[in-house]
XYZ file of C-alpha atoms in Angstrom:
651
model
C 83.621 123.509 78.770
C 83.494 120.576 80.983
C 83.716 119.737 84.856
C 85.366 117.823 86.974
C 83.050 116.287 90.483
C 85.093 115.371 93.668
C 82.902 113.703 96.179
C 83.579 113.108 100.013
C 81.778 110.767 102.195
C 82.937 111.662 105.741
C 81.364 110.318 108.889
C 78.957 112.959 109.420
C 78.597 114.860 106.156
C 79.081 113.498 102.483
C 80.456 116.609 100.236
C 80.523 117.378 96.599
C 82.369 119.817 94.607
C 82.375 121.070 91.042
C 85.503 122.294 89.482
C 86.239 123.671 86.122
C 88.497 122.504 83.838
C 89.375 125.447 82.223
C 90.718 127.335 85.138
C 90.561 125.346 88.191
C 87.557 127.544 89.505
C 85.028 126.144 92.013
C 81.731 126.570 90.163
C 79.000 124.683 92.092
C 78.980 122.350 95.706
C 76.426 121.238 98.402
C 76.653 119.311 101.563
C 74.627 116.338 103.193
C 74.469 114.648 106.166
C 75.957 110.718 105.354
C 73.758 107.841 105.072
C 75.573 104.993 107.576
C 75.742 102.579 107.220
C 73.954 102.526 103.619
C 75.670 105.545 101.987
C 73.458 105.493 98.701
C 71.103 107.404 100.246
C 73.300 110.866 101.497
C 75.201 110.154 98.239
C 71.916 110.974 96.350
C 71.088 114.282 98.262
C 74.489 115.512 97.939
C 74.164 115.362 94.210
C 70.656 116.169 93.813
C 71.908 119.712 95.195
C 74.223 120.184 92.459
C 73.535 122.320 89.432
C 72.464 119.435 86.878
C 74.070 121.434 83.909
C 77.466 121.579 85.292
C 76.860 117.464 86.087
C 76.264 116.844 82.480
C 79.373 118.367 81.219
C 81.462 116.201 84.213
C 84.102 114.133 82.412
C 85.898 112.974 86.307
C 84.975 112.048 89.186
C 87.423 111.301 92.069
C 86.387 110.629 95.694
C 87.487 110.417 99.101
C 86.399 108.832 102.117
C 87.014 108.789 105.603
C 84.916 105.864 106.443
C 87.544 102.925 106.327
C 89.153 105.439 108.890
C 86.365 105.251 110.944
C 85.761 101.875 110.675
C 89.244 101.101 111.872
C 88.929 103.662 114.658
C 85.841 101.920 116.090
C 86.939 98.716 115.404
C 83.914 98.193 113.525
C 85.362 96.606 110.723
C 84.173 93.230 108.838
C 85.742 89.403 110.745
C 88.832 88.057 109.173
C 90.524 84.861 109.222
C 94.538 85.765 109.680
C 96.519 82.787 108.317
C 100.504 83.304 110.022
C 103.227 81.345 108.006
C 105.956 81.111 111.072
C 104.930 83.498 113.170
C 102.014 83.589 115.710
C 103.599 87.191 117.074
C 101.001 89.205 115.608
C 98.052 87.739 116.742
C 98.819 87.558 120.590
C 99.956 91.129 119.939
C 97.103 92.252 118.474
C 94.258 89.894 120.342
C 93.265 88.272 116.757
C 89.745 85.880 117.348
C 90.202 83.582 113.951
C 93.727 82.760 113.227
C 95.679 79.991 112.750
C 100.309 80.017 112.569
C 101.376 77.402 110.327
C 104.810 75.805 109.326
C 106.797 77.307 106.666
C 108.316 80.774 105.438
C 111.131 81.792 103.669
C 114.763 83.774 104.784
C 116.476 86.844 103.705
C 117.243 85.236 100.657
C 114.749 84.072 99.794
C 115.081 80.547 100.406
C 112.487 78.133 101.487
C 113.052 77.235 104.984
C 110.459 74.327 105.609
C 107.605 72.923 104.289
C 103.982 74.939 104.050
C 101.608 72.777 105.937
C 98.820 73.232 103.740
C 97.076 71.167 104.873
C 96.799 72.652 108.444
C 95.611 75.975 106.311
C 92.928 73.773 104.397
C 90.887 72.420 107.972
C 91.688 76.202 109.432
C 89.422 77.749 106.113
C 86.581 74.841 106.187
C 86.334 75.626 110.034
C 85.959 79.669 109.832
C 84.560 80.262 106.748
C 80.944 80.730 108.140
C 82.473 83.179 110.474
C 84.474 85.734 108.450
C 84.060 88.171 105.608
C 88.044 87.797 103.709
C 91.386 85.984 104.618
C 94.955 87.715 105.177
C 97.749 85.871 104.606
C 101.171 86.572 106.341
C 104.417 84.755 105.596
C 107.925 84.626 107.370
C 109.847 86.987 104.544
C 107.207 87.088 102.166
C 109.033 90.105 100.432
C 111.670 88.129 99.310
C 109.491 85.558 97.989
C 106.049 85.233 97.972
C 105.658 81.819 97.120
C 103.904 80.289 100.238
C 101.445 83.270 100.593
C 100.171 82.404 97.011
C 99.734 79.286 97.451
C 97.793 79.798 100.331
C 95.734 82.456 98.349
C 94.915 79.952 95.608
C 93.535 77.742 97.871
C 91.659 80.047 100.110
C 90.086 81.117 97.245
C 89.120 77.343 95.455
C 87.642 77.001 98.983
C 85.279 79.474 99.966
C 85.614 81.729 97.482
C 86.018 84.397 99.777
C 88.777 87.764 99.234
C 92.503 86.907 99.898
C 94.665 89.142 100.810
C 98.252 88.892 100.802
C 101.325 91.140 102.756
C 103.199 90.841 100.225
C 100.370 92.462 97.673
C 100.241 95.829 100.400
C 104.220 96.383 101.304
C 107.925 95.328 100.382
C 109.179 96.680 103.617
C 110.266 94.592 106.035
C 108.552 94.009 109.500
C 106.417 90.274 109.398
C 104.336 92.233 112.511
C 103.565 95.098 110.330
C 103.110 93.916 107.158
C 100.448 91.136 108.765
C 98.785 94.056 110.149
C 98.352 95.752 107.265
C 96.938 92.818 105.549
C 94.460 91.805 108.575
C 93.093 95.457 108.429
C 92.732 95.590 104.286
C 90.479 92.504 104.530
C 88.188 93.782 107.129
C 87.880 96.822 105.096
C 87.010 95.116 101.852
C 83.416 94.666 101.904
C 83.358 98.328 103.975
C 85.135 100.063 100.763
C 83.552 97.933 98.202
C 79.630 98.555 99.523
C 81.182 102.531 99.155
C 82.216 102.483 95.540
C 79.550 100.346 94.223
C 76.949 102.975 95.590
C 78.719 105.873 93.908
C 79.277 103.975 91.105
C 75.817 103.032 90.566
C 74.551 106.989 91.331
C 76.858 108.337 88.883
C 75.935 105.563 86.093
C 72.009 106.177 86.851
C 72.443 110.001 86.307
C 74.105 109.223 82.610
C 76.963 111.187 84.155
C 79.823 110.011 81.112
C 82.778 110.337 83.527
C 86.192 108.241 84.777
C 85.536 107.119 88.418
C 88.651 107.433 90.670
C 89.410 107.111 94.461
C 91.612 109.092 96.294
C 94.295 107.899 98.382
C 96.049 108.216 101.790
C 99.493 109.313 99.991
C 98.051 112.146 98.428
C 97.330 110.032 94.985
C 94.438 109.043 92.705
C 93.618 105.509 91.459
C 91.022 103.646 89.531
C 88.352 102.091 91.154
C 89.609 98.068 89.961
C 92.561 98.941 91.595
C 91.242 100.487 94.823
C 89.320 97.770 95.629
C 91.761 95.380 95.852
C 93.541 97.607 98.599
C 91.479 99.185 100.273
C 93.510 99.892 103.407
C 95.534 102.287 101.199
C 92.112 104.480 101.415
C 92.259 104.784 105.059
C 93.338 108.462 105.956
C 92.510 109.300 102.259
C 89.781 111.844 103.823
C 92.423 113.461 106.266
C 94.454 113.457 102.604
C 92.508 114.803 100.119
C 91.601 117.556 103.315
C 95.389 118.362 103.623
C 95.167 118.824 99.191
C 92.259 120.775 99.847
C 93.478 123.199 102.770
C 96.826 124.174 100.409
C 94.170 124.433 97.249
C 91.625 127.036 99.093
C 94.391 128.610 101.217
C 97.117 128.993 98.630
C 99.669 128.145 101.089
C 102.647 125.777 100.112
C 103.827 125.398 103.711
C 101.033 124.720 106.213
C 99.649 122.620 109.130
C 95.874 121.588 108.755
C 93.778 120.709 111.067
C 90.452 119.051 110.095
C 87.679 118.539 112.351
C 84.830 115.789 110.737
C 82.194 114.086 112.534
C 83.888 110.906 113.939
C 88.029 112.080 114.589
C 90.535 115.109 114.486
C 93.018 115.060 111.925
C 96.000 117.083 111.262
C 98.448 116.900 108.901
C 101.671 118.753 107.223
C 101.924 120.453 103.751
C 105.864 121.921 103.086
C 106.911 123.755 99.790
C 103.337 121.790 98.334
C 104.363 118.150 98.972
C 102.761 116.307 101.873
C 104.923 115.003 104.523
C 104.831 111.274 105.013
C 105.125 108.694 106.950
C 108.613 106.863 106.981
C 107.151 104.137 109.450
C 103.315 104.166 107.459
C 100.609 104.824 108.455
C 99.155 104.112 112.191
C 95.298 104.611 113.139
C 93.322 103.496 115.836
C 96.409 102.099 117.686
C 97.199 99.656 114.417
C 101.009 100.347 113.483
C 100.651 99.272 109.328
C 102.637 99.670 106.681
C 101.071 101.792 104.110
C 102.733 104.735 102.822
C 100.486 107.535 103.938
C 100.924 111.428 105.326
C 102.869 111.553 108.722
C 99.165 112.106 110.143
C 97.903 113.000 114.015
C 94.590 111.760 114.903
C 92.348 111.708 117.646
C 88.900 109.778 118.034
C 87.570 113.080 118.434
C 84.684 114.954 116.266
C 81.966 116.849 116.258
C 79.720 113.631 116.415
C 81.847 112.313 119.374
C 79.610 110.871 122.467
C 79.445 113.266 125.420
C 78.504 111.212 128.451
C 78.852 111.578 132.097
C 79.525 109.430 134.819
C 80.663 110.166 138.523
C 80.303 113.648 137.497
C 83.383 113.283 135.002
C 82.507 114.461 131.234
C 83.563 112.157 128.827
C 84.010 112.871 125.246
C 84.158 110.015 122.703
C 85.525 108.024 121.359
C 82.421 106.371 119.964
C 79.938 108.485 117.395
C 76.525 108.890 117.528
C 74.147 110.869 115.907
C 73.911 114.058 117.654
C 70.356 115.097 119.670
C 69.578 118.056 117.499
C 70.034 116.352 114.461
C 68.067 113.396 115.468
C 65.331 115.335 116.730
C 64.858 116.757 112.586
C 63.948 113.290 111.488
C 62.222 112.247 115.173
C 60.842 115.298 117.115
C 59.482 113.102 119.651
C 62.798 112.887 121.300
C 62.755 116.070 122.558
C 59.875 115.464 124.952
C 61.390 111.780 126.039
C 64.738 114.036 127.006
C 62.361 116.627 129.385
C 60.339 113.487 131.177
C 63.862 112.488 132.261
C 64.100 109.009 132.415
C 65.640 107.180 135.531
C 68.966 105.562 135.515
C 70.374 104.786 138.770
C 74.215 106.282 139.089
C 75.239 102.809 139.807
C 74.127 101.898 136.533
C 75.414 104.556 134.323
C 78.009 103.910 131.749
C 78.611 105.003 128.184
C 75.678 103.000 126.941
C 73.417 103.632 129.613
C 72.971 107.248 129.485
C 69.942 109.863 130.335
C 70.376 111.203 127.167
C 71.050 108.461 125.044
C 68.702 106.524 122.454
C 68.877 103.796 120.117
C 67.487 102.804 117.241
C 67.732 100.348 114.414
C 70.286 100.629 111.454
C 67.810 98.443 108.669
C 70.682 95.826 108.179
C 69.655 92.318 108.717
C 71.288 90.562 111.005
C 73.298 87.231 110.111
C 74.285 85.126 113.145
C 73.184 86.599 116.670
C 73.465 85.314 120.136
C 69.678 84.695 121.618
C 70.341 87.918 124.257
C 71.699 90.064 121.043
C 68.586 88.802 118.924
C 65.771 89.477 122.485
C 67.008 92.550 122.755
C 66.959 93.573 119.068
C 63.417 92.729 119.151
C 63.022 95.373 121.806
C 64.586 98.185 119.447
C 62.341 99.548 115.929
C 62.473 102.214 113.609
C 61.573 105.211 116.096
C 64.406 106.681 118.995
C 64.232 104.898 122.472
C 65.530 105.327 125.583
C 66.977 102.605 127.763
C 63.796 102.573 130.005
C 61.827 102.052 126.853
C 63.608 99.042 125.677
C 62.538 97.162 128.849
C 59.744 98.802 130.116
C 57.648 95.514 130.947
C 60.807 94.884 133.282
C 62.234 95.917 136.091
C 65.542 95.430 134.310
C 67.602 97.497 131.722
C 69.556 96.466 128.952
C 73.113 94.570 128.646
C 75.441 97.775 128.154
C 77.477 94.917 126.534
C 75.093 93.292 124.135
C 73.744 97.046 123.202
C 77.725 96.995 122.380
C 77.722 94.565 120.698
C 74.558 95.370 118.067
C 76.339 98.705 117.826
C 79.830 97.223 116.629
C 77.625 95.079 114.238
C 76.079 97.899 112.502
C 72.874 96.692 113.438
C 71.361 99.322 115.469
C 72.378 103.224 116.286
C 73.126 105.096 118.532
C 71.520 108.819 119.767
C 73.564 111.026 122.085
C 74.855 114.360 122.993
C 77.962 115.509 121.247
C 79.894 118.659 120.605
C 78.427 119.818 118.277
C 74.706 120.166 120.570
C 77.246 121.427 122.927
C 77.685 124.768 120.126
C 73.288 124.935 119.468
C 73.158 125.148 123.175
C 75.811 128.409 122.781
C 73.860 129.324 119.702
C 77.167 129.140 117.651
C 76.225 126.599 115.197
C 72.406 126.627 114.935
C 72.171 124.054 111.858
C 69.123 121.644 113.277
C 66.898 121.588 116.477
C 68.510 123.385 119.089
C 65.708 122.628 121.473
C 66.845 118.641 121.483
C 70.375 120.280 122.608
C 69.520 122.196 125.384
C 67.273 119.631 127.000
C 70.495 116.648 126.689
C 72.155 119.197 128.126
C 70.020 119.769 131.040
C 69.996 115.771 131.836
C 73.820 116.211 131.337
C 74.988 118.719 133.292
C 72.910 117.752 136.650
C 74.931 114.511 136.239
C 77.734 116.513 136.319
C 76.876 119.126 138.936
C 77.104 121.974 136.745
C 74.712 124.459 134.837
C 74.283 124.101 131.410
C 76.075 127.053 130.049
C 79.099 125.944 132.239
C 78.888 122.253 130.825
C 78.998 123.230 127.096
C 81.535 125.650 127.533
C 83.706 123.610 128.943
C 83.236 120.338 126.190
C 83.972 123.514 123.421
C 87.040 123.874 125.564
C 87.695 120.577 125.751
C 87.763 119.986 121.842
C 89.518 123.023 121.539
C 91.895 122.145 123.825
C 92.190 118.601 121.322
C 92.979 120.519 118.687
C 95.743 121.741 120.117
C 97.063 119.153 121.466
C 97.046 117.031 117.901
C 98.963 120.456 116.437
C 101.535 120.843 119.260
C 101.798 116.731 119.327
C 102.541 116.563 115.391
C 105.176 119.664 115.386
C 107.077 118.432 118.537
C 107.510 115.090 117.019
C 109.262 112.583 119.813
C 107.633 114.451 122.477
C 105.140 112.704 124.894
C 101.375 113.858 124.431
C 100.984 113.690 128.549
C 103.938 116.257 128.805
C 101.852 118.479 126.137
C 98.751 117.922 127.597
C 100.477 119.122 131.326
C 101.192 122.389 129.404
C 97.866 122.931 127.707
C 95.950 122.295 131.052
C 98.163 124.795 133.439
C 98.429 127.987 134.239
C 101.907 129.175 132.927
C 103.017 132.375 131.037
C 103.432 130.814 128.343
C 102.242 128.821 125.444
C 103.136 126.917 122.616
C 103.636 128.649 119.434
C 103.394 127.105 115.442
C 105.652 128.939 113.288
C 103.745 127.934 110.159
C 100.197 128.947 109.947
C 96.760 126.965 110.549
C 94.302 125.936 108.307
C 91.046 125.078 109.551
C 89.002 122.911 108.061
C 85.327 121.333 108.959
C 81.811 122.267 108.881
C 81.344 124.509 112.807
C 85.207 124.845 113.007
C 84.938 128.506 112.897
C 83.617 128.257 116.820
C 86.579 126.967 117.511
C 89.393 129.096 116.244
C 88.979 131.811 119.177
C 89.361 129.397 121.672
C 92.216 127.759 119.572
C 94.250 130.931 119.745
C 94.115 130.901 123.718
C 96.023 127.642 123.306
C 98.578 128.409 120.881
C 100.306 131.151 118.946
C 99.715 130.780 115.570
C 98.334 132.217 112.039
C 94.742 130.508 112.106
C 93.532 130.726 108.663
C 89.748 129.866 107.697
C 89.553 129.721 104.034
C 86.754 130.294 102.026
C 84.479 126.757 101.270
C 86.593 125.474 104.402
C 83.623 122.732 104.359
C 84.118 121.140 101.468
C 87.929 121.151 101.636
C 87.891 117.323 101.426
C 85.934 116.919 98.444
C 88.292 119.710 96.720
C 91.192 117.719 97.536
C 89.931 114.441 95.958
C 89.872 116.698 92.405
C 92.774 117.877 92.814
C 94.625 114.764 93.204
C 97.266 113.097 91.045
C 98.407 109.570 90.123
C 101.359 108.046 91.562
C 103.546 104.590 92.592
C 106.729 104.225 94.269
C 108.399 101.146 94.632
C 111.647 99.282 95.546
C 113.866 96.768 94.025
C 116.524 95.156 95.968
C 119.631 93.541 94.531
C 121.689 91.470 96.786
C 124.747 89.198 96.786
C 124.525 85.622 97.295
C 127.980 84.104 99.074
C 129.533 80.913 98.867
C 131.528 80.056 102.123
C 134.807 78.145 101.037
C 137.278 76.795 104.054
C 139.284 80.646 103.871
C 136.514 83.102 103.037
C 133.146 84.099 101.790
C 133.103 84.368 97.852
C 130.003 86.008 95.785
C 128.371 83.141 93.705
C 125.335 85.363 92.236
C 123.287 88.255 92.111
C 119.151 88.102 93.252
C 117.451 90.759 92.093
C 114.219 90.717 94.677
C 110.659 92.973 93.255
C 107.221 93.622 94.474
C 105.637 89.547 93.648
C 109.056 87.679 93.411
C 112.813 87.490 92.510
C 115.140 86.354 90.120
C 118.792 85.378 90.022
C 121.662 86.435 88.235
C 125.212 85.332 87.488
C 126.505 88.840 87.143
C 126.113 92.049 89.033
C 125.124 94.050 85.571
C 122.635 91.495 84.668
C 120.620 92.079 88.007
C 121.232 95.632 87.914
C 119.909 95.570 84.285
C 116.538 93.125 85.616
C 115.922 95.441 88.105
C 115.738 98.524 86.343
C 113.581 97.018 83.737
C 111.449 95.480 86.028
C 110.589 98.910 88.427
C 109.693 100.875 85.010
C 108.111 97.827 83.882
C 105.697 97.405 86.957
C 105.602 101.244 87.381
C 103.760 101.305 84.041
C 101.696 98.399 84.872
C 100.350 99.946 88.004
C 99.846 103.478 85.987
C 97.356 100.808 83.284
C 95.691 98.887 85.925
C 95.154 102.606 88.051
C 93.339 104.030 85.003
C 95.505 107.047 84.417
C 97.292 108.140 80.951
C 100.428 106.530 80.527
C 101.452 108.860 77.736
C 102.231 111.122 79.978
C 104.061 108.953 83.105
C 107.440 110.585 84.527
C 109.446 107.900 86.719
C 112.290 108.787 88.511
C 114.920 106.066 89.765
C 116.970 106.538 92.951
C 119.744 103.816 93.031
C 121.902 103.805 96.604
C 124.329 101.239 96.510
C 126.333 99.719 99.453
C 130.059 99.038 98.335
C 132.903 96.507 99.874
C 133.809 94.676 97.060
C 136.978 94.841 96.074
C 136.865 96.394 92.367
C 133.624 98.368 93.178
C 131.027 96.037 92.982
C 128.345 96.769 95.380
C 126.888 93.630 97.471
C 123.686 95.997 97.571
C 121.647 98.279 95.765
C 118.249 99.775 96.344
C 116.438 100.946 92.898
C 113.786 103.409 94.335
C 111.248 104.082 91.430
C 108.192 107.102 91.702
C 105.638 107.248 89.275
C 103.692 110.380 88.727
C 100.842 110.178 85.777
C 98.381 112.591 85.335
C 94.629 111.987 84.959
C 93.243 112.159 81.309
C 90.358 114.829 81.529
C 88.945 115.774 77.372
C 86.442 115.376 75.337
C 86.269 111.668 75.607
C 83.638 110.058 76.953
C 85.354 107.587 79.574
C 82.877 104.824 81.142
C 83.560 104.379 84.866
C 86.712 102.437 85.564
């Protein structure tokens, strides 16, 4: 008998599940609270709750994560230097600090159509590469040829020896603005994926645990661990994913909208006759339009770790995390006697940062460069909760909301608030840690907002409610503007929106929800059983797949009467090729999509024995004699995962 182990690291809670092989049972799972930003640590507990003789029979592990979500969501992610090849639209778009647009690029065929200044690239690395973590690279038409974004790569990495990434590596699709996106946000998340897998990977090798590592990703596929490093943007959403496999898993519905409520954001997704609906466009989070192929996804910085805060008696929820009072309070009691002395914040001063009920305390990382007013008041902040007051109480001063800011976005210190889910102890609906902490936040809170207690907490468990379905209605009424929702949701009408396929909920306390979820909308609301650890039963039961395009496209000669076809390029993910004939290139191409399907299936870790592609060729014809002057080759990929008796070493 053997296992297989999926493992989810969420914002708030890192889950593991054990599975049998046999027949697909769920034998053995447990549930702790994530380490961030060192995961080792909640990675441990959650398998030191496990039933070591099911962990000794595991032959597979897969995983999931939600934390390059996150990361993106709070723009927390890791500085990049963005290197534009003819065109400098993406970073005065998208506000980019280190980036340089240099000469050269390519056209629709492919063609060269100037020079690379390399040599502008070379003095743009030397000058940033104190300053960032990776490179992206993002050429005019680098789908067509990839030339100039290599040869930036090569030198990049002779330079600093820093990670490269390329467009061209992440999509095929065209869209210069998108597919520099995508790159820009898979090299921040690099060292934010990599410190992930490395501490899984070393957990699982110290436990003698003989079993193939795999991540999970965003469309609903598995990959080796090699592989998923080098794009780690294609794990973003791979939480909300593996949640979405999970919810159809424990529910047993093929057709069904899920809704799952973590710690940091509010996700929901679409499941229809088993196969998850994605994204034409790719995927979007935190604003950033990108163009990875993930589930058509709606999601909301919205969680159960979400800050509550309160200014000009308006209650704020989110969209930064923090750890929540009650928890807190577990690991340092003392703050529930710093919330009753009620320290004094003018209302002039109050803001997110500068809250009542709001402490801060240090993350352990060591900084690297600071400013002198980030470094004095890191001095200020140790190892034990403390309140703004606190921080300068030899002053008659309190701290820079934006330097706090700016040690939070750093990782470098964290921060302790209300949220939600003190907003349910207060209510005595979710009860899980100190419930005292809670109801004194909430005291602080709701005199800033000139309301009792009760009233305040109901009305944040409306609120999130009332986000919930808002995300639903807003992913089913595609097109449709979320103020015009919202309008609805918020009034007094008779009527309300219904769902005509039911709701799965999914999340640790989402059960106090699904009342108030119902006064929103019509709909089957379905809780399944182990609804907790829905995530980490996705990641198991994940498969292996690839889909890619080839593109084969006329080249025309212009004579002094008309346009005549000269040759054939056949254009593939990392370069193209030409062709004299039409059934040469059609031949190449073919070939070359099976050829690089298997490839990816090798490099991924999963059994090629057992790969099925399928090829979907649309041709556009206005040749005379039937010869098309395009054809798309549209290859998928699905392999399965090898789980027997062999003892696999992690991938």
């Amino acid at each position: 008998m053997h296992y297989s182990l999926g493992i989810d690291a969420g914002g708030t809670y890192t889950d593991a599940v054990i599975i049998s092989d046999s027949d697909g049972n769920i034998v053995n799972y447990n549930k702790s609270l994530t380490t961030y930003p060192d995961l080792l640590s909640g990675i441990r507990n959650t398998l030191d709750g496990l039933d070591p003789s099911y962990l000794e029979k595991t032959r597979y592990v897969s995983v999931s994560t939600t934390l390059a979500t996150n990361s993106v969501l709070e723009r927390t992610g890791y500085p990049v230097g963005l290197i534009l090849i003819n065109d400098a639209d993406i970073a005065n778009r998208a506000k980019i600090e280190h980036f340089i647009v240099a000469e050269g690029g390519h056209n629709s065929a492919g063609n060269e159509v100037c020079d690379l200044d390399i040599d502008a690239v070379k003095d743009f690395a030397l000058s940033v590469r104190e300053k960032v973590s990776a490179f992206a690279v993002s050429a005019y038409f680098s789908v067509r040829n990839p030339e100039h974004e290599l040869r930036v790569k090569e030198l990049i990495t002779e330079l600093t020896g820093l990670p490269v990434v390329c467009s061209h590596e992440l999509s095929q699709d065209l869209g210069v603005y998108e597919r520099g996106i995508t790159a820009y946000l898979n090299a921040q998340l690099i060292p934010v994926v990599s410190h992930f897998m490395e501490a899984i990977g070393s957990e699982i090798k110290s436990r003698n645990i003989a079993a193939k590592l795999m991540m999970f990703k965003c469309d609903g596929s598995v990959v080796g661990i090699n592989e998923a490093l080098k794009k780690p943007i294609e794990s973003v959403f791979s939480g909300p994913t593996a949640s979405l496999v999970g919810a159809a898993y424990l529910s047993g519905k093929e057709d069904c909208v899920v809704i799952d409520v973590g710690g940091t954001s509010t996700d929901v997704s679409l499941l229809h006759r088993g196969v998850p609906q994605l994204s034409e466009a790719g995927a979007v989070v935190g604003g950033w339009q990108t163009k990875v192929r993930a589930i058509r996804m709606e999601t909301s910085a919205m969680g159960g770790d979400s800050h509550v805060w309160v200014k000009n008696h308006v209650t704020n929820i989110g969209p930064r995390r923090v750890i929540p009072l009650c928890r807190a309070a577990m690991d340092y009691p003392e703050i529930v006697d710093k919330l009753k002395q009620n320290q004094v914040i003018l209302r002039n001063q109050i803001g997110e940062n500068l809250q009542p009920s709001k402490f801060f305390i240090r993350s352990g990382l060591r900084p690297a460069k600071i400013s002198p007013a980030e470094e004095e008041l890191l001095l200020r902040i140790d190892e034990r909760p403390k309140t703004v007051s606190e921080i300068y109480w030899n002053q008659n001063r309190l701290p820079n909301p934006g330097t706090l800011d700016l040690l939070i976005q750093k990782r470098l210190i964290k921060a302790i608030g209300f949220t939600p889910t003190d907003a349910l102890h207060v209510l005595g609906e979710y009860t899980e840690w100190n419930r005292e902490a809670s109801l004194a936040g909430a005291s602080l809170l709701a005199q800033l907002a000139g309301i009792e207690e009760e009233e305040f907490c109901l009305h944040i468990k409306k609120d999130v409610a009332r986000n919930m379905a808002l995300n639903i209605i807003s992913f089913l009424l595609e097109g449709i503007s979320k103020e015009e929702i919202e309008k609805v949701l918020k009034g007094r009408f008779f009527a309300r929106f219904k769902a005509d396929l039911p709701v799965v909920l999914l999340g640790g306390p989402v059960s106090a929800y699904a009342k108030e979820l119902e006064g929103f909308i019509d709909a089957q609301i379905i809780l399944p059983e182990n609804c907790s650890v829905g995530n980490a039963v996705g990641a198991v039961a994940g498969k292996g797949s690839k889909k890619l395009e080839v593109l084969i496209k006329a080249n025309y000669t212009e004579s002094k009467y008309n346009l005549k076809t000269s040759s054939f390029a056949t254009f593939y993910p990392g370069g193209k090729e030409e062709f004299a004939s039409y059934s040469e290139a059609l031949e190449y191409g073919e070939e070359t999509g099976t050829r690089l399907i298997m490839k990816y299936m090798t490099d991924a870790g999963l059994d090629t024995s057992e790969v099925i592609i399928d090829m979907k060729r649309d041709d556009i014809v206005t040749h005379e004699g039937g010869i098309p002057v395009e054809t798309r080759l549209v290859f998928s990929g699905t392999g399965q995962v090898r789980k027997d008796k062999t003892i696999m070493e992690a991938d």
